């Protein structure tokens, strides 16, 4: 059977190959891709090791702090930033050139189209462009998970849609007004209109209102990262039992008169737990979007499907609202007051 050592050795092969390709041809994409793959896998392994470490059980506060700051997105972003600045020094290039070479197009389809035109993949495909394929696969996984919970989603569909519609309609105006009130520039304030959607949905929103895509992307990542760092702790404080548990076998003893009140009490408890799970899923989907939903999948949470659905509906409504001329004009007016 495969163990971690076998997997680690197998993962070393493409990393070494990427280094040889870079040294032999000067093409940076394979080495960039393998570097970020290495950092990401090591970050995931570090976080999992900290969570199951028996030595840290005696120091719960230290364990909590380490697991909070060992977030894979945070570590990968940090080491990736250092890597980019090191490349600027050795390649004698600006940071803008390094980042542009890392991801040359907005979508992988654009990269493929340009490659087909001039047959030069090295000029159009960077390591960041390849990551789009992973994101597409992640969206497919979300769809499969939502199909798995289709019956639960159907029973709460109208409440989720109405909640997302109300919050999407109010938040885009309130967020922009508050951001402008605290002294941000017009384009920066407009970035808050899409602060809680995925980056893929935030881009067309910013194009409609000419907002800052850089700040919008940072806000989307930050909100998801904050939930990944503190989500388990918050769920534990709020006593949200969202993880799957095995059903206990029924005990055949007891009279019918004894079972009646117990069954009703059990149904009430389950109904209350389900309501809390739906509310938690909608809250995560609206505020932490894809990164929050991914964290719920990792913890095998039953709130994952509600989070994925609310994330999709909330993001779609945000894009649809900002596409309306009257709404976009009003947002620009609020950001310029």
CSV table of C-alpha atoms in Angstrom, one decimal, residues 23-319:
chain,number,residue,atom,x,y,z
A,23,UNK,CA,17.9,25.0,-16.4
A,24,UNK,CA,17.9,23.4,-19.9
A,25,UNK,CA,15.4,25.6,-21.7
A,26,UNK,CA,14.9,28.7,-19.6
A,27,UNK,CA,11.1,28.1,-19.5
A,28,UNK,CA,9.9,29.2,-16.0
A,29,UNK,CA,6.4,27.7,-16.0
A,30,UNK,CA,7.3,24.1,-15.0
A,31,UNK,CA,9.5,25.3,-12.2
A,32,UNK,CA,7.0,27.8,-10.9
A,33,UNK,CA,4.2,25.2,-11.0
A,34,UNK,CA,6.3,22.7,-9.1
A,35,UNK,CA,7.4,25.3,-6.5
A,36,UNK,CA,3.9,26.3,-5.6
A,37,UNK,CA,2.8,22.7,-5.6
A,38,UNK,CA,5.6,21.9,-3.1
A,39,UNK,CA,4.7,24.8,-0.9
A,40,UNK,CA,0.9,24.0,-1.0
A,41,UNK,CA,1.4,20.3,-0.2
A,42,UNK,CA,3.9,21.0,2.6
A,43,UNK,CA,1.5,23.6,4.1
A,44,UNK,CA,-1.4,21.1,4.1
A,45,UNK,CA,0.8,18.4,5.7
A,46,UNK,CA,2.0,20.9,8.3
A,47,UNK,CA,-1.6,21.9,9.3
A,48,UNK,CA,-2.7,18.3,9.5
A,49,UNK,CA,0.3,17.3,11.6
A,50,UNK,CA,-0.4,20.2,14.0
A,51,UNK,CA,-4.1,19.1,14.4
A,52,UNK,CA,-3.2,15.5,15.3
A,53,UNK,CA,-0.1,16.2,17.2
A,54,UNK,CA,-0.2,14.5,20.6
A,55,UNK,CA,2.5,16.7,22.0
A,56,UNK,CA,0.4,19.8,21.6
A,57,UNK,CA,-2.6,18.4,23.5
A,58,UNK,CA,-1.0,19.6,26.7
A,59,UNK,CA,-0.8,23.2,25.3
A,60,UNK,CA,-4.3,23.9,23.9
A,61,UNK,CA,-3.7,27.6,23.4
A,62,UNK,CA,-0.4,27.1,21.6
A,63,UNK,CA,-2.0,24.4,19.4
A,64,UNK,CA,-4.9,26.8,18.5
A,65,UNK,CA,-2.4,29.6,17.7
A,66,UNK,CA,-0.3,27.3,15.5
A,67,UNK,CA,-3.2,25.9,13.6
A,68,UNK,CA,-4.6,29.4,13.0
A,69,UNK,CA,-1.4,30.7,11.5
A,70,UNK,CA,-0.5,27.5,9.7
A,71,UNK,CA,-3.2,28.2,7.2
A,72,UNK,CA,-2.1,26.8,3.8
A,73,UNK,CA,-3.4,29.8,1.9
A,74,UNK,CA,-1.5,32.2,4.2
A,75,UNK,CA,1.7,30.2,4.1
A,76,UNK,CA,1.6,29.7,0.3
A,77,UNK,CA,0.9,33.4,-0.2
A,78,UNK,CA,3.8,34.4,2.0
A,79,UNK,CA,6.3,32.0,0.5
A,80,UNK,CA,5.0,32.9,-3.0
A,81,UNK,CA,5.6,36.6,-2.4
A,82,UNK,CA,9.1,35.9,-1.2
A,83,UNK,CA,9.7,33.7,-4.3
A,84,UNK,CA,8.5,36.5,-6.6
A,85,UNK,CA,10.8,39.0,-5.1
A,86,UNK,CA,13.7,36.7,-5.3
A,87,UNK,CA,13.0,36.2,-9.0
A,88,UNK,CA,13.0,39.9,-9.6
A,89,UNK,CA,16.5,40.1,-8.1
A,90,UNK,CA,18.0,37.2,-10.1
A,91,UNK,CA,16.0,37.8,-13.4
A,92,UNK,CA,16.7,41.5,-13.2
A,93,UNK,CA,13.0,42.2,-13.8
A,94,UNK,CA,10.3,44.2,-12.1
A,95,UNK,CA,7.7,42.7,-9.9
A,96,UNK,CA,5.0,43.5,-12.4
A,97,UNK,CA,6.9,41.5,-15.1
A,98,UNK,CA,7.3,38.5,-12.8
A,99,UNK,CA,3.6,38.4,-11.8
A,100,UNK,CA,2.5,38.9,-15.5
A,101,UNK,CA,4.7,36.0,-16.6
A,102,UNK,CA,3.2,33.9,-13.8
A,103,UNK,CA,-0.3,34.4,-15.1
A,104,UNK,CA,-0.7,35.9,-18.6
A,105,UNK,CA,-4.4,35.6,-19.2
A,106,UNK,CA,-7.6,35.9,-17.2
A,107,UNK,CA,-8.8,32.4,-18.1
A,108,UNK,CA,-7.2,29.3,-19.4
A,109,UNK,CA,-9.4,29.4,-22.5
A,110,UNK,CA,-7.8,32.7,-23.5
A,111,UNK,CA,-4.4,31.2,-23.1
A,112,UNK,CA,-5.4,28.2,-25.4
A,113,UNK,CA,-6.8,30.5,-28.0
A,114,UNK,CA,-3.7,32.7,-28.2
A,115,UNK,CA,-1.5,29.6,-28.2
A,116,UNK,CA,-3.4,28.2,-31.2
A,117,UNK,CA,-2.9,31.4,-33.1
A,118,UNK,CA,0.9,31.7,-32.8
A,119,UNK,CA,1.8,28.1,-31.6
A,120,UNK,CA,4.0,29.5,-28.8
A,121,UNK,CA,2.7,28.1,-25.5
A,122,UNK,CA,5.6,29.5,-23.6
A,123,UNK,CA,4.5,33.0,-24.4
A,124,UNK,CA,0.9,32.5,-23.3
A,125,UNK,CA,0.8,29.8,-20.6
A,126,UNK,CA,2.2,30.4,-17.1
A,127,UNK,CA,1.9,28.5,-13.9
A,128,UNK,CA,-1.0,30.7,-12.8
A,129,UNK,CA,-2.9,29.9,-16.0
A,130,UNK,CA,-2.6,26.2,-15.2
A,131,UNK,CA,-4.2,26.8,-11.8
A,132,UNK,CA,-7.4,27.7,-13.6
A,133,UNK,CA,-7.9,24.1,-14.5
A,134,UNK,CA,-7.7,23.2,-10.8
A,135,UNK,CA,-10.3,25.8,-10.0
A,136,UNK,CA,-12.6,24.4,-12.7
A,137,UNK,CA,-12.2,20.9,-11.1
A,138,UNK,CA,-13.1,22.4,-7.7
A,139,UNK,CA,-16.3,23.8,-9.1
A,140,UNK,CA,-17.2,20.4,-10.5
A,141,UNK,CA,-16.6,18.9,-7.1
A,142,UNK,CA,-18.9,21.4,-5.5
A,143,UNK,CA,-21.6,20.5,-8.0
A,144,UNK,CA,-21.3,16.8,-7.1
A,145,UNK,CA,-21.5,17.6,-3.4
A,146,UNK,CA,-24.6,19.7,-4.0
A,147,UNK,CA,-26.2,16.8,-5.9
A,148,UNK,CA,-25.4,14.5,-3.0
A,149,UNK,CA,-27.4,16.8,-0.7
A,150,UNK,CA,-30.1,17.7,-3.3
A,151,UNK,CA,-33.0,16.6,-1.0
A,152,UNK,CA,-31.9,18.8,1.9
A,153,UNK,CA,-31.3,21.7,-0.5
A,154,UNK,CA,-34.7,21.4,-2.0
A,155,UNK,CA,-36.4,21.6,1.4
A,156,UNK,CA,-34.5,24.9,2.2
A,157,UNK,CA,-34.2,26.3,-1.3
A,158,UNK,CA,-36.7,29.2,-1.0
A,159,UNK,CA,-35.4,30.3,2.4
A,160,UNK,CA,-31.8,30.3,1.1
A,161,UNK,CA,-32.7,32.2,-2.1
A,162,UNK,CA,-34.7,34.8,-0.3
A,163,UNK,CA,-32.0,35.3,2.3
A,164,UNK,CA,-29.3,35.7,-0.3
A,165,UNK,CA,-31.5,38.1,-2.4
A,166,UNK,CA,-32.1,40.4,0.6
A,167,UNK,CA,-28.5,40.4,1.7
A,168,UNK,CA,-27.1,40.9,-1.8
A,169,UNK,CA,-29.4,43.8,-2.5
A,170,UNK,CA,-28.6,45.6,0.7
A,171,UNK,CA,-24.9,44.8,1.1
A,172,UNK,CA,-23.6,46.1,-2.2
A,173,UNK,CA,-25.0,49.6,-1.3
A,174,UNK,CA,-24.2,49.5,2.4
A,175,UNK,CA,-20.6,48.2,1.9
A,176,UNK,CA,-19.8,50.9,-0.7
A,177,UNK,CA,-21.3,53.7,1.4
A,178,UNK,CA,-19.4,52.6,4.6
A,179,UNK,CA,-16.1,52.2,2.6
A,180,UNK,CA,-16.4,55.7,1.2
A,181,UNK,CA,-17.3,57.1,4.6
A,182,UNK,CA,-14.1,55.8,6.2
A,183,UNK,CA,-12.1,57.7,3.6
A,184,UNK,CA,-11.3,55.2,0.8
A,185,UNK,CA,-11.0,56.4,-2.8
A,186,UNK,CA,-13.8,55.9,-5.2
A,187,UNK,CA,-12.5,52.8,-7.0
A,188,UNK,CA,-11.4,51.3,-3.6
A,189,UNK,CA,-14.9,51.8,-2.2
A,190,UNK,CA,-16.5,50.2,-5.2
A,191,UNK,CA,-14.4,47.1,-4.5
A,192,UNK,CA,-16.4,46.5,-1.4
A,193,UNK,CA,-19.5,45.8,-3.5
A,194,UNK,CA,-18.1,42.4,-4.3
A,195,UNK,CA,-16.1,41.7,-1.2
A,196,UNK,CA,-17.9,38.5,-0.4
A,197,UNK,CA,-18.1,36.8,-3.7
A,198,UNK,CA,-15.7,34.6,-5.6
A,199,UNK,CA,-13.0,36.3,-7.6
A,200,UNK,CA,-14.4,34.8,-10.8
A,201,UNK,CA,-17.7,36.6,-10.1
A,202,UNK,CA,-16.1,39.7,-8.7
A,203,UNK,CA,-14.2,40.5,-11.9
A,204,UNK,CA,-17.3,41.2,-14.0
A,205,UNK,CA,-18.8,43.2,-11.1
A,206,UNK,CA,-15.7,45.4,-11.0
A,207,UNK,CA,-15.8,45.8,-14.8
A,208,UNK,CA,-19.3,47.1,-14.5
A,209,UNK,CA,-18.5,49.8,-11.9
A,210,UNK,CA,-14.8,50.4,-12.6
A,211,UNK,CA,-13.7,49.3,-9.2
A,212,UNK,CA,-10.3,48.1,-7.9
A,213,UNK,CA,-9.9,44.5,-8.9
A,214,UNK,CA,-6.7,44.3,-6.8
A,215,UNK,CA,-8.6,45.3,-3.6
A,216,UNK,CA,-11.6,43.1,-4.5
A,217,UNK,CA,-9.4,40.1,-4.9
A,218,UNK,CA,-7.6,40.8,-1.6
A,219,UNK,CA,-10.9,41.1,0.2
A,220,UNK,CA,-12.3,37.9,-1.2
A,221,UNK,CA,-9.1,36.0,-0.2
A,222,UNK,CA,-9.0,37.6,3.2
A,223,UNK,CA,-12.6,36.8,4.1
A,224,UNK,CA,-12.1,33.2,3.1
A,225,UNK,CA,-8.8,32.9,4.9
A,226,UNK,CA,-10.2,34.3,8.1
A,227,UNK,CA,-12.9,31.7,8.2
A,228,UNK,CA,-10.4,28.9,7.4
A,229,UNK,CA,-8.3,30.1,10.4
A,230,UNK,CA,-11.1,30.5,12.9
A,231,UNK,CA,-14.1,28.5,11.5
A,232,UNK,CA,-13.6,25.4,13.7
A,233,UNK,CA,-13.2,27.6,16.8
A,234,UNK,CA,-16.4,29.5,16.0
A,235,UNK,CA,-18.4,26.4,15.3
A,236,UNK,CA,-17.2,25.0,18.6
A,237,UNK,CA,-18.2,28.1,20.5
A,238,UNK,CA,-21.6,28.3,18.9
A,239,UNK,CA,-22.1,24.6,19.4
A,240,UNK,CA,-22.9,23.9,15.8
A,241,UNK,CA,-22.8,20.1,15.4
A,242,UNK,CA,-22.3,20.1,11.6
A,243,UNK,CA,-20.1,17.0,11.2
A,244,UNK,CA,-21.6,13.7,10.2
A,245,UNK,CA,-22.3,11.3,13.0
A,246,UNK,CA,-23.5,7.7,12.8
A,247,UNK,CA,-27.0,7.1,13.8
A,248,UNK,CA,-27.4,5.1,17.0
A,249,UNK,CA,-29.5,1.9,16.9
A,250,UNK,CA,-32.8,2.1,18.4
A,251,UNK,CA,-33.5,0.5,21.8
A,252,UNK,CA,-36.5,-1.8,21.7
A,253,UNK,CA,-37.2,-1.5,25.4
A,254,UNK,CA,-39.8,1.0,26.8
A,255,UNK,CA,-43.5,1.5,26.4
A,256,UNK,CA,-45.2,3.5,23.7
A,257,UNK,CA,-46.2,6.1,26.2
A,258,UNK,CA,-42.5,6.6,27.1
A,259,UNK,CA,-41.4,6.8,23.5
A,260,UNK,CA,-43.9,9.4,22.4
A,261,UNK,CA,-42.5,12.4,24.4
A,262,UNK,CA,-38.9,11.2,23.7
A,263,UNK,CA,-39.5,11.0,20.0
A,264,UNK,CA,-41.1,14.4,19.9
A,265,UNK,CA,-38.2,15.9,21.9
A,266,UNK,CA,-35.7,14.2,19.6
A,267,UNK,CA,-37.4,15.6,16.5
A,268,UNK,CA,-37.4,19.1,18.0
A,269,UNK,CA,-33.7,18.8,18.8
A,270,UNK,CA,-32.9,17.5,15.2
A,271,UNK,CA,-35.0,20.3,13.8
A,272,UNK,CA,-33.1,22.9,15.8
A,273,UNK,CA,-29.8,21.4,14.8
A,274,UNK,CA,-30.8,21.4,11.1
A,275,UNK,CA,-31.8,25.0,11.3
A,276,UNK,CA,-28.5,26.0,12.9
A,277,UNK,CA,-26.6,24.0,10.2
A,278,UNK,CA,-28.6,25.7,7.4
A,279,UNK,CA,-28.0,29.1,9.0
A,280,UNK,CA,-24.3,28.4,9.4
A,281,UNK,CA,-23.9,27.2,5.8
A,282,UNK,CA,-25.6,30.3,4.4
A,283,UNK,CA,-23.5,32.6,6.6
A,284,UNK,CA,-20.3,30.9,5.4
A,285,UNK,CA,-21.3,30.9,1.8
A,286,UNK,CA,-22.2,34.6,1.8
A,287,UNK,CA,-19.2,35.8,3.8
A,288,UNK,CA,-16.4,33.3,3.0
A,289,UNK,CA,-17.5,32.1,-0.4
A,290,UNK,CA,-15.4,29.4,-2.1
A,291,UNK,CA,-12.6,29.2,0.5
A,292,UNK,CA,-15.1,28.8,3.3
A,293,UNK,CA,-17.0,26.2,1.4
A,294,UNK,CA,-13.7,24.3,0.7
A,295,UNK,CA,-13.0,24.3,4.5
A,296,UNK,CA,-16.4,22.9,5.2
A,297,UNK,CA,-15.7,20.1,2.7
A,298,UNK,CA,-12.4,19.4,4.5
A,299,UNK,CA,-14.1,19.1,7.9
A,300,UNK,CA,-16.9,16.8,6.3
A,301,UNK,CA,-19.5,19.3,7.3
A,302,UNK,CA,-23.2,18.9,6.5
A,303,UNK,CA,-23.4,22.7,6.1
A,304,UNK,CA,-21.2,22.5,3.0
A,305,UNK,CA,-24.1,22.1,0.5
A,306,UNK,CA,-25.9,25.1,1.9
A,307,UNK,CA,-22.7,27.1,1.8
A,308,UNK,CA,-22.1,26.2,-1.9
A,309,UNK,CA,-25.7,27.0,-2.9
A,310,UNK,CA,-25.7,30.4,-1.0
A,311,UNK,CA,-22.3,31.3,-2.4
A,312,UNK,CA,-23.5,30.7,-6.0
A,313,UNK,CA,-26.8,32.5,-5.6
A,314,UNK,CA,-25.3,35.4,-3.7
A,315,UNK,CA,-22.5,35.9,-6.2
A,316,UNK,CA,-24.9,35.5,-9.2
A,317,UNK,CA,-27.3,38.1,-7.7
A,318,UNK,CA,-24.4,40.5,-7.1
A,319,UNK,CA,-23.3,40.3,-10.7
